[in-house]
Every structure is written in C-alpha cells, then in structure tokens.
Short mmCIF file of C-alpha atoms in Angstrom, two decimals:
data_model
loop_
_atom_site.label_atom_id
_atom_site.label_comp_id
_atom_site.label_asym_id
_atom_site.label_seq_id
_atom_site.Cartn_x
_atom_site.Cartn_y
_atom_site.Cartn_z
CA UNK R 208 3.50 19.87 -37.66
CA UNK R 209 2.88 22.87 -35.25
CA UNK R 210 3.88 21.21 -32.32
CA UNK R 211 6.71 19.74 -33.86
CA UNK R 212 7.83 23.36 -34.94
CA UNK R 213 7.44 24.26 -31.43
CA UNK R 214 9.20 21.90 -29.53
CA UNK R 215 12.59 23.07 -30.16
CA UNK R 216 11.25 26.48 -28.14
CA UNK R 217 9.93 24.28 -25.65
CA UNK R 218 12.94 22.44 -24.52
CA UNK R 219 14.78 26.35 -24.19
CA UNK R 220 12.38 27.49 -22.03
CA UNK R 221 11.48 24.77 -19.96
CA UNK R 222 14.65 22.70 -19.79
CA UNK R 223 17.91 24.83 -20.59
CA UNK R 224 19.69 25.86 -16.69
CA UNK R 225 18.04 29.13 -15.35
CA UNK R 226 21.30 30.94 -15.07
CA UNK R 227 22.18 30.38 -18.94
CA UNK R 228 18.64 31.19 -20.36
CA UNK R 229 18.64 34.52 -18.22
CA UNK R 230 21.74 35.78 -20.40
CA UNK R 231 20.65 34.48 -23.36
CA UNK R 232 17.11 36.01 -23.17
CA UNK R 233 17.74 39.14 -21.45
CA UNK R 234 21.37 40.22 -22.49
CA UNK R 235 20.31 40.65 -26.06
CA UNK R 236 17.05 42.84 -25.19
CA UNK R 237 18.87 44.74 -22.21
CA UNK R 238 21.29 46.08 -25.26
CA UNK R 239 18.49 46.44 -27.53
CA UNK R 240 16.39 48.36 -24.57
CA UNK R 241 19.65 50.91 -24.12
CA UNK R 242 20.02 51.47 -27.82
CA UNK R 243 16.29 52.34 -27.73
CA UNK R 244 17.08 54.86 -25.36
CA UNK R 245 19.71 56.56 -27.30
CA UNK R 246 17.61 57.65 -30.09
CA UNK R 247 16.13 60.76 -27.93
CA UNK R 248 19.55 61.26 -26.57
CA UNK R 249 21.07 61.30 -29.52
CA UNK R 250 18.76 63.80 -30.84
CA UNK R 251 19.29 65.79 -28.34
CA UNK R 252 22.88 65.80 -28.10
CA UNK R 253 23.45 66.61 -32.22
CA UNK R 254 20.03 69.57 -31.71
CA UNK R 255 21.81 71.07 -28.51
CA UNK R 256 24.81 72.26 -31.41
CA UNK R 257 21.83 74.09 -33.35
CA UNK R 258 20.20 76.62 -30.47
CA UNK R 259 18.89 76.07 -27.16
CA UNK R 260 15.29 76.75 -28.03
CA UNK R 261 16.12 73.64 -30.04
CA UNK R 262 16.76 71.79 -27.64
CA UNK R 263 14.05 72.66 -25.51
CA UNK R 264 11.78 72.01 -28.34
CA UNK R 265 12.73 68.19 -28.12
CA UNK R 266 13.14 68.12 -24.94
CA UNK R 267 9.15 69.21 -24.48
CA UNK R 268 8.20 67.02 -27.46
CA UNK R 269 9.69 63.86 -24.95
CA UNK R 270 6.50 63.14 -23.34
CA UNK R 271 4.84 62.32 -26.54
CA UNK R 272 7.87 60.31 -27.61
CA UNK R 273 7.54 58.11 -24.46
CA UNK R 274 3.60 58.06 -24.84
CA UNK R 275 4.06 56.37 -28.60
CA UNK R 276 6.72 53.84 -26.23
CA UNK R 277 4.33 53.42 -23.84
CA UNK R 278 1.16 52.66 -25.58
CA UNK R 279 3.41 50.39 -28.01
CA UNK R 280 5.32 48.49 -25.39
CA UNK R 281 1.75 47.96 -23.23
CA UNK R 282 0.28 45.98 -26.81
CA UNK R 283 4.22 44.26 -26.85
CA UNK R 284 4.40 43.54 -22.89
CA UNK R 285 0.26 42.11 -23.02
CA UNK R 286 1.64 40.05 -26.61
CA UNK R 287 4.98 38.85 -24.69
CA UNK R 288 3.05 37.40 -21.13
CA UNK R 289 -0.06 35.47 -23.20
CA UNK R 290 2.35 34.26 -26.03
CA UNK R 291 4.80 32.73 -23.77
CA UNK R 292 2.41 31.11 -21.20
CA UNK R 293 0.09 29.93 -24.15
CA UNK R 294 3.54 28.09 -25.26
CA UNK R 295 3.71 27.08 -22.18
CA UNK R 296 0.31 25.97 -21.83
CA UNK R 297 0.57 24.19 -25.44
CA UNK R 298 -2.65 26.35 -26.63
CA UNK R 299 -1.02 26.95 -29.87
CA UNK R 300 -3.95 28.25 -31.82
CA UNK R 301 -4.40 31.24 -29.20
CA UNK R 302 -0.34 31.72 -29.58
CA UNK R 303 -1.08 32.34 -32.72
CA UNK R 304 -4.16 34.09 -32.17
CA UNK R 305 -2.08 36.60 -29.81
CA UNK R 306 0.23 37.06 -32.45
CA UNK R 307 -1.84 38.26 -35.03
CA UNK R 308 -4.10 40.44 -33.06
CA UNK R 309 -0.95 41.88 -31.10
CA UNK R 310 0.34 43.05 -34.73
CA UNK R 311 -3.23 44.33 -34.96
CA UNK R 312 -3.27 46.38 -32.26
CA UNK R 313 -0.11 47.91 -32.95
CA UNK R 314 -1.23 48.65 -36.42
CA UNK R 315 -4.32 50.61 -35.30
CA UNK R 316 -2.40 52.44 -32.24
CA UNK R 317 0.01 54.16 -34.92
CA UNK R 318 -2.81 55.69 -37.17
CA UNK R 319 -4.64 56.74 -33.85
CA UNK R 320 -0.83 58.82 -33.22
CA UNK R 321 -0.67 59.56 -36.92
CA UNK R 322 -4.10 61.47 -36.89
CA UNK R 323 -3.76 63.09 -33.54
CA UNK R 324 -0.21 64.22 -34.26
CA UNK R 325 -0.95 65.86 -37.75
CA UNK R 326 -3.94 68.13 -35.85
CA UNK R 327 -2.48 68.63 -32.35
CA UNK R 328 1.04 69.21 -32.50
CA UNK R 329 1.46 72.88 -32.63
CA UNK R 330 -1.44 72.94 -29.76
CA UNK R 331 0.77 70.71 -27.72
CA UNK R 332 3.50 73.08 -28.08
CA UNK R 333 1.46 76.57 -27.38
CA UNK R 334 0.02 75.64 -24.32
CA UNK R 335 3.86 74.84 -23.09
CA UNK R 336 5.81 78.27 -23.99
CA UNK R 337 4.78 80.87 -25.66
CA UNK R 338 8.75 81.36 -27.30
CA UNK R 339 8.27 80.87 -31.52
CA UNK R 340 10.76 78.55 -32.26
CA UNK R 341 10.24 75.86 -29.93
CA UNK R 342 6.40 76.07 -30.70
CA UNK R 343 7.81 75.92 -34.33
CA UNK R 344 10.40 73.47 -34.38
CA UNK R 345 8.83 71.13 -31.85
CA UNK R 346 5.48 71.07 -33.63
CA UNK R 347 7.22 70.07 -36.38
CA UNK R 348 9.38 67.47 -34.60
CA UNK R 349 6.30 66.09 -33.38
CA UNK R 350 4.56 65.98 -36.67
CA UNK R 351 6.81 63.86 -38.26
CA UNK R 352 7.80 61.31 -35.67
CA UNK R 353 4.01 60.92 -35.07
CA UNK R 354 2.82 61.01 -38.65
CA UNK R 355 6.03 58.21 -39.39
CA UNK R 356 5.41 56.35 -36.06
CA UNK R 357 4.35 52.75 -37.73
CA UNK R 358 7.76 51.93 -37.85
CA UNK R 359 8.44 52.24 -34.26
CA UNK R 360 4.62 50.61 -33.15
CA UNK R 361 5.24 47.38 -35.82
CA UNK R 362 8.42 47.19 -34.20
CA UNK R 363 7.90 46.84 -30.60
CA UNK R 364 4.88 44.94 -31.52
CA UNK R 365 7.08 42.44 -33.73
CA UNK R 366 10.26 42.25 -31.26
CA UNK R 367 8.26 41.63 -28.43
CA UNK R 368 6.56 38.55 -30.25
CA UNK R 369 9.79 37.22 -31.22
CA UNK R 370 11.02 37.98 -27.73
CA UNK R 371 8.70 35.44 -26.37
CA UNK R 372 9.33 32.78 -28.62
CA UNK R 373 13.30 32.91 -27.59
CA UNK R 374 14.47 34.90 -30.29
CA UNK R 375 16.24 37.85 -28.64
CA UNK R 376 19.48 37.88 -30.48
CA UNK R 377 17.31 39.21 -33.57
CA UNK R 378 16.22 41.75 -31.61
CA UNK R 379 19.40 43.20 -30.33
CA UNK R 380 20.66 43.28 -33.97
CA UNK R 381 17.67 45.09 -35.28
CA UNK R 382 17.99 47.20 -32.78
CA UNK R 383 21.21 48.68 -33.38
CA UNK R 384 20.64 48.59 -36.61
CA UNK R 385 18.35 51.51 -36.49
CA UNK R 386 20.15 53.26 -33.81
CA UNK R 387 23.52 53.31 -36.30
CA UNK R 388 20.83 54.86 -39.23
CA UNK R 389 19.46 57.43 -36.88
CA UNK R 390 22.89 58.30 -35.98
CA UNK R 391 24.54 58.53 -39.15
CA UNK R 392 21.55 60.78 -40.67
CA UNK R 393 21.51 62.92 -37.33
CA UNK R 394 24.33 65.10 -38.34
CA UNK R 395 23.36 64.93 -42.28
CA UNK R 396 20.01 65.61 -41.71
CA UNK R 397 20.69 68.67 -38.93
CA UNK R 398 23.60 70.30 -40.41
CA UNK R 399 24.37 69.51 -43.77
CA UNK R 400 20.71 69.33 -45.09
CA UNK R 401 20.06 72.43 -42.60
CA UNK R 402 16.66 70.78 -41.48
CA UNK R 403 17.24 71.41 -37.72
CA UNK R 404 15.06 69.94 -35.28
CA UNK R 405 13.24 68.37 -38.62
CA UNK R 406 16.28 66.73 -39.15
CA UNK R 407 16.38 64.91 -35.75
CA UNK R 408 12.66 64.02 -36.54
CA UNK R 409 13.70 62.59 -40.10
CA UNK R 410 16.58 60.18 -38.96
CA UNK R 411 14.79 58.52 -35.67
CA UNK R 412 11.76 57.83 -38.20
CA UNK R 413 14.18 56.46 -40.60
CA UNK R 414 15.44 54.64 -37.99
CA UNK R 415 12.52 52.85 -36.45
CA UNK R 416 11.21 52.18 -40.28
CA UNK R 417 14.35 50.11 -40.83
CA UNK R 418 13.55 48.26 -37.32
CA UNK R 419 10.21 47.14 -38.44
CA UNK R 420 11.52 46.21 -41.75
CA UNK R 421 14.11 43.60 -39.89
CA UNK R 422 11.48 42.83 -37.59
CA UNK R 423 8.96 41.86 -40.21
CA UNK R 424 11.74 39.12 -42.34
CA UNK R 425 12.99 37.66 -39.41
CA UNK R 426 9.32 37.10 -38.26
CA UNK R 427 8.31 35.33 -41.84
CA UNK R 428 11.68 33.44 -41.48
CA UNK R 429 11.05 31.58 -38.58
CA UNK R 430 7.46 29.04 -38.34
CA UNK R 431 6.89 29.12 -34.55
CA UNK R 432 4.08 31.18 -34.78
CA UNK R 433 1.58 31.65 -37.78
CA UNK R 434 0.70 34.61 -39.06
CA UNK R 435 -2.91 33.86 -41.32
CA UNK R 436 -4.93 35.98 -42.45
CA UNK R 437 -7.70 35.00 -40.85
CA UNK R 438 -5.88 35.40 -37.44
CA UNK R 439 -5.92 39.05 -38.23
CA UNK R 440 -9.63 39.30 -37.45
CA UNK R 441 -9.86 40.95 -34.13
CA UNK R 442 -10.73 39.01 -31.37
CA UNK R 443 -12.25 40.70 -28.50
CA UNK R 444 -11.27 38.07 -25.95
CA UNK R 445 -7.76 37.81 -26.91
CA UNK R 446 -7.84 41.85 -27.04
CA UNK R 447 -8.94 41.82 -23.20
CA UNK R 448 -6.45 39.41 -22.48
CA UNK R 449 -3.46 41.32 -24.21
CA UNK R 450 -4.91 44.43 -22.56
CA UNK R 451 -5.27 43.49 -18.99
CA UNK R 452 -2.22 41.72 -19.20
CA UNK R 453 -0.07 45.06 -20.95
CA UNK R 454 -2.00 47.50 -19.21
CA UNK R 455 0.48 47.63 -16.01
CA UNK R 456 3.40 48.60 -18.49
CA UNK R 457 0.85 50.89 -20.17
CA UNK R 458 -0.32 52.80 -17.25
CA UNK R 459 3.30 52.81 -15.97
CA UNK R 460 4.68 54.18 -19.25
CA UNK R 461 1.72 56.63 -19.31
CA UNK R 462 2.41 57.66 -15.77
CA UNK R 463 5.62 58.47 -16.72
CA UNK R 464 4.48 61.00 -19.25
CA UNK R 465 2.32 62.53 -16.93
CA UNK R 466 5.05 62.92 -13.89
CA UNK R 467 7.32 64.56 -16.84
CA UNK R 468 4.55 67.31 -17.95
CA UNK R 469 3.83 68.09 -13.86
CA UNK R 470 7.42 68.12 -12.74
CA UNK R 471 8.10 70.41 -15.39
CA UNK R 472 5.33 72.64 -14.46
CA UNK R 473 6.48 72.64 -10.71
CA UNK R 474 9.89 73.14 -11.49
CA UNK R 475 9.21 76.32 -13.69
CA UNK R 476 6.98 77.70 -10.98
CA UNK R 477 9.46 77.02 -7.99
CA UNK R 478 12.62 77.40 -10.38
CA UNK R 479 11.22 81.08 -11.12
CA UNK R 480 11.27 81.97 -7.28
CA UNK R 481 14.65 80.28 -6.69
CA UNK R 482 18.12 81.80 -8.17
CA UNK R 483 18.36 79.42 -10.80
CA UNK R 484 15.15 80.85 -12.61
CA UNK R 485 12.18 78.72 -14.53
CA UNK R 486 14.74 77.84 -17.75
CA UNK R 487 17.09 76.07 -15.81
CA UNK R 488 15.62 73.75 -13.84
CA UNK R 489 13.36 72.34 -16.68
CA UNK R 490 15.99 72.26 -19.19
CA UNK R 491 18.38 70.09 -16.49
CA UNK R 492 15.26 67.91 -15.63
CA UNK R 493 14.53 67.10 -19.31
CA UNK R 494 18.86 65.77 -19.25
CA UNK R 495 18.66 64.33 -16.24
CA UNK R 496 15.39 62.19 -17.45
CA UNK R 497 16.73 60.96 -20.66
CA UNK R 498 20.27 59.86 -19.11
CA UNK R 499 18.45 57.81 -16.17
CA UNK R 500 15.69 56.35 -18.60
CA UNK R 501 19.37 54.90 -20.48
CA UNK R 502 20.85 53.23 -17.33
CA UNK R 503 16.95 52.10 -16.19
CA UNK R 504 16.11 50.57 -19.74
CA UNK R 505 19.03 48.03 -18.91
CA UNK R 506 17.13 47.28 -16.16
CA UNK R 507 13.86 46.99 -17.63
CA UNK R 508 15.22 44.91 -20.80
CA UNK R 509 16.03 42.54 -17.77
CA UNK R 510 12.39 42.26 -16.67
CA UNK R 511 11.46 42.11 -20.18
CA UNK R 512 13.64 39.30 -21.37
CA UNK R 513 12.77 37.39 -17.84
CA UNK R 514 9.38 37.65 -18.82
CA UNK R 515 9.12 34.75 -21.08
CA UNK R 516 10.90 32.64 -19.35
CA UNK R 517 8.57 33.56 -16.12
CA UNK R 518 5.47 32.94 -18.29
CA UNK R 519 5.91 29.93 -20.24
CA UNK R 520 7.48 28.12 -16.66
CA UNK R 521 5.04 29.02 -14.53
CA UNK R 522 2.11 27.81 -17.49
CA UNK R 523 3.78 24.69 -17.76
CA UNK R 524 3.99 24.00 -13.76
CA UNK R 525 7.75 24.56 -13.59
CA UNK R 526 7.72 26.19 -9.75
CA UNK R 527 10.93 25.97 -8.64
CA UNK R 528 12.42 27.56 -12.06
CA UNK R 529 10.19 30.43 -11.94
CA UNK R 530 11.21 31.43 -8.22
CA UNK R 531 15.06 30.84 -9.38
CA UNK R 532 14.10 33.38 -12.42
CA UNK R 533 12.58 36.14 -10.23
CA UNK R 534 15.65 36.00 -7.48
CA UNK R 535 18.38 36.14 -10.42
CA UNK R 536 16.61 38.87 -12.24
CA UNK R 537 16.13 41.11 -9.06
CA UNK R 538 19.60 40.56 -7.71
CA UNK R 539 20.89 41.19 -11.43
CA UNK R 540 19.07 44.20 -11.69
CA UNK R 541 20.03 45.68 -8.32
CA UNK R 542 23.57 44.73 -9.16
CA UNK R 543 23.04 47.28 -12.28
CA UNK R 544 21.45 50.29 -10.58
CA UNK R 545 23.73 50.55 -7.71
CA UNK R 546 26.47 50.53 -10.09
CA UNK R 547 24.13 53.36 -11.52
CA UNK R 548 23.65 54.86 -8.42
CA UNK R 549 27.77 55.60 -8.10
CA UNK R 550 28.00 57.00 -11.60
CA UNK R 551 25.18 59.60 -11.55
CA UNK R 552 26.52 60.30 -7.69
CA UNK R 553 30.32 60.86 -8.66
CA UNK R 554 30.39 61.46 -12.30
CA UNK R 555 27.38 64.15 -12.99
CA UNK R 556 28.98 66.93 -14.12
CA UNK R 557 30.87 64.69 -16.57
CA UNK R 558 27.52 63.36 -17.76
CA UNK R 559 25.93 66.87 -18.25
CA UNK R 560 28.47 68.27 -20.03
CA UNK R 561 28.20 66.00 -22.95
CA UNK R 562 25.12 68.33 -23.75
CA UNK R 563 27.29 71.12 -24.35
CA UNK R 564 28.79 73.94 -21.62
CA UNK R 565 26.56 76.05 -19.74
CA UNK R 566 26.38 78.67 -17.08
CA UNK R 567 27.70 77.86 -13.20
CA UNK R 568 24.30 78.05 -11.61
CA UNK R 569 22.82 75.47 -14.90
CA UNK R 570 25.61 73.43 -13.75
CA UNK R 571 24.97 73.59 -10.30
CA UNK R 572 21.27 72.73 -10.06
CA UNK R 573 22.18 69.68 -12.90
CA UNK R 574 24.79 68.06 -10.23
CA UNK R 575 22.19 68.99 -7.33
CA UNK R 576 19.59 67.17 -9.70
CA UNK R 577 21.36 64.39 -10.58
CA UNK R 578 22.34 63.08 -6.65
CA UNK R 579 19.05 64.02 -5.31
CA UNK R 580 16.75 63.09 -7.50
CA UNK R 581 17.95 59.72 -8.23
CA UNK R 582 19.41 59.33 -4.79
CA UNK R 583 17.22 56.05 -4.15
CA UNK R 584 17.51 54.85 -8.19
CA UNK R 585 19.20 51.33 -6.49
CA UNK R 586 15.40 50.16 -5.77
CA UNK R 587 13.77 50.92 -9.08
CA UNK R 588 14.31 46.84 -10.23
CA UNK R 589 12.34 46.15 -7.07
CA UNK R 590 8.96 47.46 -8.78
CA UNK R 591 10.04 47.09 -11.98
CA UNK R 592 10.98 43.01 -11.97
CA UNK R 593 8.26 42.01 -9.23
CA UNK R 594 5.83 44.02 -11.57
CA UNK R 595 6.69 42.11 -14.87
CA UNK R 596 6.54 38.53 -12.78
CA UNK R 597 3.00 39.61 -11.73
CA UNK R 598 2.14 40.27 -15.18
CA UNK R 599 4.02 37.08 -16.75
CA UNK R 600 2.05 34.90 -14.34
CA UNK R 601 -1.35 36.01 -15.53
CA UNK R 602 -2.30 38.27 -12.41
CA UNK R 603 -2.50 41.91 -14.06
CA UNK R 604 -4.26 43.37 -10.79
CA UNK R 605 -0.90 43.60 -8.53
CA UNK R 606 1.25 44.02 -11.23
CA UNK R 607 -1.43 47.54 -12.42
CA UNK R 608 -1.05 48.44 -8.34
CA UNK R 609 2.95 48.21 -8.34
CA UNK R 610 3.15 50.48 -11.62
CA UNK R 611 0.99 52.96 -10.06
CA UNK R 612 2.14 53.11 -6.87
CA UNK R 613 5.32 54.75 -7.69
CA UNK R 614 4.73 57.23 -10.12
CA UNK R 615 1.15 58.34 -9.34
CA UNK R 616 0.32 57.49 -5.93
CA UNK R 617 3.77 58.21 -4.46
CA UNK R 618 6.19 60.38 -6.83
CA UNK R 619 2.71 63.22 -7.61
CA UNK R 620 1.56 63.89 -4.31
CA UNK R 621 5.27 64.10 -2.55
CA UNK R 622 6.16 66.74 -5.39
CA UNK R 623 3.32 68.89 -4.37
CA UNK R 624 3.88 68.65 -0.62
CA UNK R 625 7.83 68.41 -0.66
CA UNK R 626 7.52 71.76 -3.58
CA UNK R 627 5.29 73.74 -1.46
CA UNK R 628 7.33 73.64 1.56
CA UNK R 629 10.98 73.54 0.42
CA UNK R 630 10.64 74.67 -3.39
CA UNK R 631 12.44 73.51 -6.12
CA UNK R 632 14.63 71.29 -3.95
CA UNK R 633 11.89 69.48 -2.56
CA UNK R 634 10.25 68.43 -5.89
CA UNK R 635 14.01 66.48 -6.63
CA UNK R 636 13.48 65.17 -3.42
CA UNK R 637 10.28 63.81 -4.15
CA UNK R 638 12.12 61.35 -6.82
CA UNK R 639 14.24 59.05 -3.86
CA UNK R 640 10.87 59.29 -1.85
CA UNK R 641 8.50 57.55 -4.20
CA UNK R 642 11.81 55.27 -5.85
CA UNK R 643 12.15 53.92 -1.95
CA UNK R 644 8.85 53.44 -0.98
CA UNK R 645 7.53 52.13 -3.83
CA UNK R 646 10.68 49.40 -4.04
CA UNK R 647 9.64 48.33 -0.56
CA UNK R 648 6.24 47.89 -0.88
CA UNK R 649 7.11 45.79 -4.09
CA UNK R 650 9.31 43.36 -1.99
CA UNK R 651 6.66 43.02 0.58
CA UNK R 652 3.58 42.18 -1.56
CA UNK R 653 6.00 39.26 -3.10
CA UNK R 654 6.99 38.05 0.18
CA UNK R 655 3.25 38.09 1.17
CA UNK R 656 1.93 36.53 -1.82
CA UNK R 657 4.46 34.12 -2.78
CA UNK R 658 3.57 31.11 -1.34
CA UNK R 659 -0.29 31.80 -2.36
CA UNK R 660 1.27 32.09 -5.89
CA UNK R 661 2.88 28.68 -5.61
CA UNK R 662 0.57 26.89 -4.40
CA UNK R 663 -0.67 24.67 -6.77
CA UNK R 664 -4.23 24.59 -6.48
CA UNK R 665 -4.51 28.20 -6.08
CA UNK R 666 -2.39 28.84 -8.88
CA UNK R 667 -4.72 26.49 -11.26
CA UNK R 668 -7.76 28.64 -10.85
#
C-alpha cells in the first residue's frame, strides 16, 4: 500500500520535463521564501511610525530572529535532502523515519529558544546599547517571539517535509496566510492596542502559529509519508544524517547572524570617527540587510524547491536530469539577482524611504550602502544553488565549505582589513569582496568535481 501511495510522487519527480517541475516546485516556495521575509520588514516598517529607539530595538533583536530561521531551516534543509533521495532510493521506512524525527528535532529546538529567550533577552540587549528603551522594548520583543517560537520551528520543519514530497503549492498558501495575519494585527496590535514593539512581537507569533496549524492538516491529509508514533522515537542515525546533511544551511544561517552582530560593531566604531556618526551607519545596515535578505530569499526558495528534485534524481540514477536541474536553477537564479542588482543600484533611495524620512547624511550613507555593499549581489546563486546540489546529493562536506567560505572565511576577515584601512567605507566594501569570490570559487569546485560526481561508480559508494 505504501508504495502504491508513493508512486504518484514518483512519476513527478522522476518523469515530469525538467523545465515544468522547476516552476512547479520552486515558484510556489520562492513566493513562500519572500513572504517569509516580509514578516521582519513588516515589523519594522509599522515600529519605525512608533520611535526610532523602536526601531533599533528590532532591528538589534534581527540576529536572533534569523538564528530561530537558521537553526529551523538547517533541521528542514537536512529533512528535505534525506526525504527526497530516500524516495528516490525507495527506502520508504527511513522516509518515514526522517519525517518523524525531523518533526522531532524541530520540536526540541523551539523549547531550547523558549528557555534561553525567557532568561537572556534583556542580557542580549544590555550588552548592545546602554539606551532604556531599546534594552526595554527589544527584550521584550525577543521574549515573546522566542517564548512563542514553536509555531515558526513546526512550520519550517513541516513545509520542508511536504516540500520534498512535491507539495509546494501548500506551502506558498500557508505561507501567505500568516504573512496577511501578521500584517493585519501589525497596526492593531502597535497602535490601536498601544503595545509597541510588543505588538510587532504579538502578530509575527500569531502569524507563524497559524502557519504550523496549516502545515500540520495538510500534512495528516495527504498519506505519502507516515507519521507513527513509534517513528517519533529518536533515532541517532537518522539524527546524524539530517544533521550532516542540514548543517551547511545551519552554519550558513548561523554565519549570517554572526557577520550581522560584527558588522554592526565595526560600523559603530568606524561610523563614530566618520561624519555620519555610530547611529547611522548601523541603523542603515540593519535596512539595507532586511531588504536584500527579501530579493535573496527568491533566490534561495529556488535552491530550496530544486532540492528535491536534485535529491530524489540523483538517488534514483537519473544523471542527465540532475545536471539539467542544477544549470536551470543557476541561470534562473542569476537571471533574478542581476535584475536585483539594477534595483538596489538605481532605485535606493526609493527603497529607504519606505522606512520613513530621515536626515541628508542618513540618506546618504543608505544610497552609498546600498550600491557598495551589494555591488557583487549578481553571484550570490552561485554559492547558494551549487551549495544546496552538494547537499541534495548526499555530500555535506563541500556543500559545509561553500557556506563558510563566504560569510566567515571571506566576508569577516575583509571587514577587518578593508575597516582598518579605509573605515566605514571599507567594511561595505567588504560585502562585493566576499559575494565575488566566494561565487567563483563555487563555480570552480562544480566544474572540478562534476564529472567525479557523475560517474557512476564513484557516485554508488
């Protein structure tokens, strides 16, 4: 009966033309990826109308955000690559195995955030500014959206699952589902309700609860996978599988955190010596962050909806339709950033205003900030695509290097040099330094290992 339930899913994935399963797998999570994106942005946008302390509050509380992402899409991302090559593979009992323990894992990684959010907060805050209300108001942002963040781990955990068994257009749905909530309660929550920054926290909770919710029927709806009890019972193999295979995404995501919290820091030190001061440069940066990771989320819903199709092909033996996948998603995904690369060069001012009207010199160093530092943004699919088809085709060790190399081997060290000698300016610089490099080195470790990949014996072992 299983593999009856399953074939349906096979003959998608294996047989349907490349060109037509790319849009129908990724389209769907590339929306659901950019609505994703717009709950911080939205935040901030409704919070910047309350004070700008306010705004800086969230703005300093987006690290943890994107930790809770990042932790949560590693489990979803290590869930997505086994599931869909296990279908591939016809090992149905560890597809539903994978399942199970993914769901697990995201369970468990929520409570960790619950517990460490309800003590740390406010210490998260201090050691950042010393200024009342943003320790106030962002301690208490944080508080809430870590405390309430089961919705958004069950979520991810859930969506990616049904991501690899085909079922995208569920996700896209959900997605904006909870996007819509956390808009409409934004403004009730902030203004009428007079919450404030608690407000913000309130309706992106709400939101993400109502995601899981979705998430949760449309799982029990459909029989590809089994979810039984007993499957539930941790098992430490499938863990380590679902870990090395997530932990490229993890350590990427995580990276990301950590290039936020020390490009803040240098900007504040160099901003204070330059004549834009240590406000304005941070506040810009934490804009400038949340509009790119909106245009780059298209791009990594790409790599994320390719990823099934990558996995389960290249478990069944399907060569040729795994190397069509990787060249359509890359050229798709360059398409998109260069398109990118145009609006944040011509349009920036446009874009920052929507944040509200500031000073000259705040919009200065934001149009400075925005062509600079995401001068180079046209190679970012490079890692990110060539990095998910490492992972989907079970070889975690290049795809852990790729992450890396451009956020913590290249992007860290460049802001330090390029900082010290130039200032401020040279830590934006440091952004279309490591975005460059780290695209080209992507492109040649393909080239080099791609007929290695492809060759069948080596690939069997």
């Amino acid at each position: 009966m299983q593999e009856k339930e399953l074939q349906p899913q096979e003959n998608k994935m294996g047989v349907l033309p490349v060109n037509k399963l790319l849009v129908t797998m990724s389209v769907p999570i590339m929306l659901s990826m950019l609505v994703q994106a717009l709950y911080n942005i939205v935040d901030s946008i409704f919070v910047s109308r309350v004070s700008e302390n306010a705004l800086n509050a969230v703005g300093l509380a987006f690290p943890v955000q994107n930790l809770m992402i990042a932790v949560a899409t590693g489990t979803g991302v290590g869930i997505n690559a086994l599931l869909s090559k296990s279908l591939g593979e016809k090992r149905f009992e560890r597809a539903n195995l994978t399942a199970s323990n993914g769901v697990f894992l995201g369970v468990c990684s929520a409570a960790a955030f619950a517990v460490l959010g309800a003590l740390f907060s406010e210490t998260f805050f201090q050691v950042q500014t010393d200024v009342e209300e943003i320790v106030t108001g962002g301690a208490a942002y944080i508080q809430i959206c870590t405390v309430g963040s089961f919705g958004l781990f069950i979520a991810i955990s859930i969506e990616r699952l049904l991501q690899a068994t085909g079922r995208t257009v569920y996700s896209m749905v959900t997605q904006m589902a909870g996007a819509l909530t956390n808009i409409i309660f934004d403004p009730i929550f902030i203004f009428v309700c007079q919450w404030g920054v608690k407000g913000a926290a309130w309706a992106t909770i709400l939101g993400q609860i109502l995601n899981a919710a979705f998430f949760a029927v449309c799982l029990f709806r459909f029989k590809t996978i089994k979810l039984k009890r007993e499957y539930f019972i941790p098992k430490l193999q499938i863990a380590r599988r679902l870990a090395s295979l997530g932990v490229s995404s993890l350590i990427s995501q995580i990276a990301s955190v950590f290039v936020i919290a020390v490009t803040n820091n240098l900007l504040v030190t160099y901003g204070a010596a330059s004549p834009y001061g240590s406000d304005i440069p941070m506040a810009v940066f934490g804009i400038v962050m949340k509009v790119s990771s909106l245009i780059s989320g298209i791009t990594l819903g790409l790599a994320a909806g390719v990823q099934p199709i990558l996995g389960y092909n290249y478990g069944s033996g399907q060569y040729p339709r795994v190397k069509r996948t990787y060249q359509l998603a890359l050229g798709i995904g360059s398409a998109i950033m260069v398109a990118a690369f145009f609006i944040f060069q011509i349009f920036p001012e446009q874009i920052i205003n929507l944040f509200g009207k500031e000073s000259e010199l705040y919009i200065e160093f934001a149009v400075k900030c925005f062509r600079v530092y995401l001068l180079a943004c046209f190679l970012i699919p490079a890692g990110a695509v060539t990095g998910i088809f490492f992972q989907a085709i079970g070889k975690p060790v290049p795809a852990t290097l790729l992450s890396l190399s451009r956020q913590i081997i290249f992007l860290i060290p460049a802001m330090l040099i390029f900082g010290y000698f130039t200032g401020v300016e040279g830590v934006l610089w440091a952004g279309p330094f490591s975005d460059g490099l780290s695209g080209v080195i992507s492109l040649i470790t393909v080239w080099l290992s791609w007929k290695k990949i492809f060759n069948k014996e080596v690939a069997e072992k």
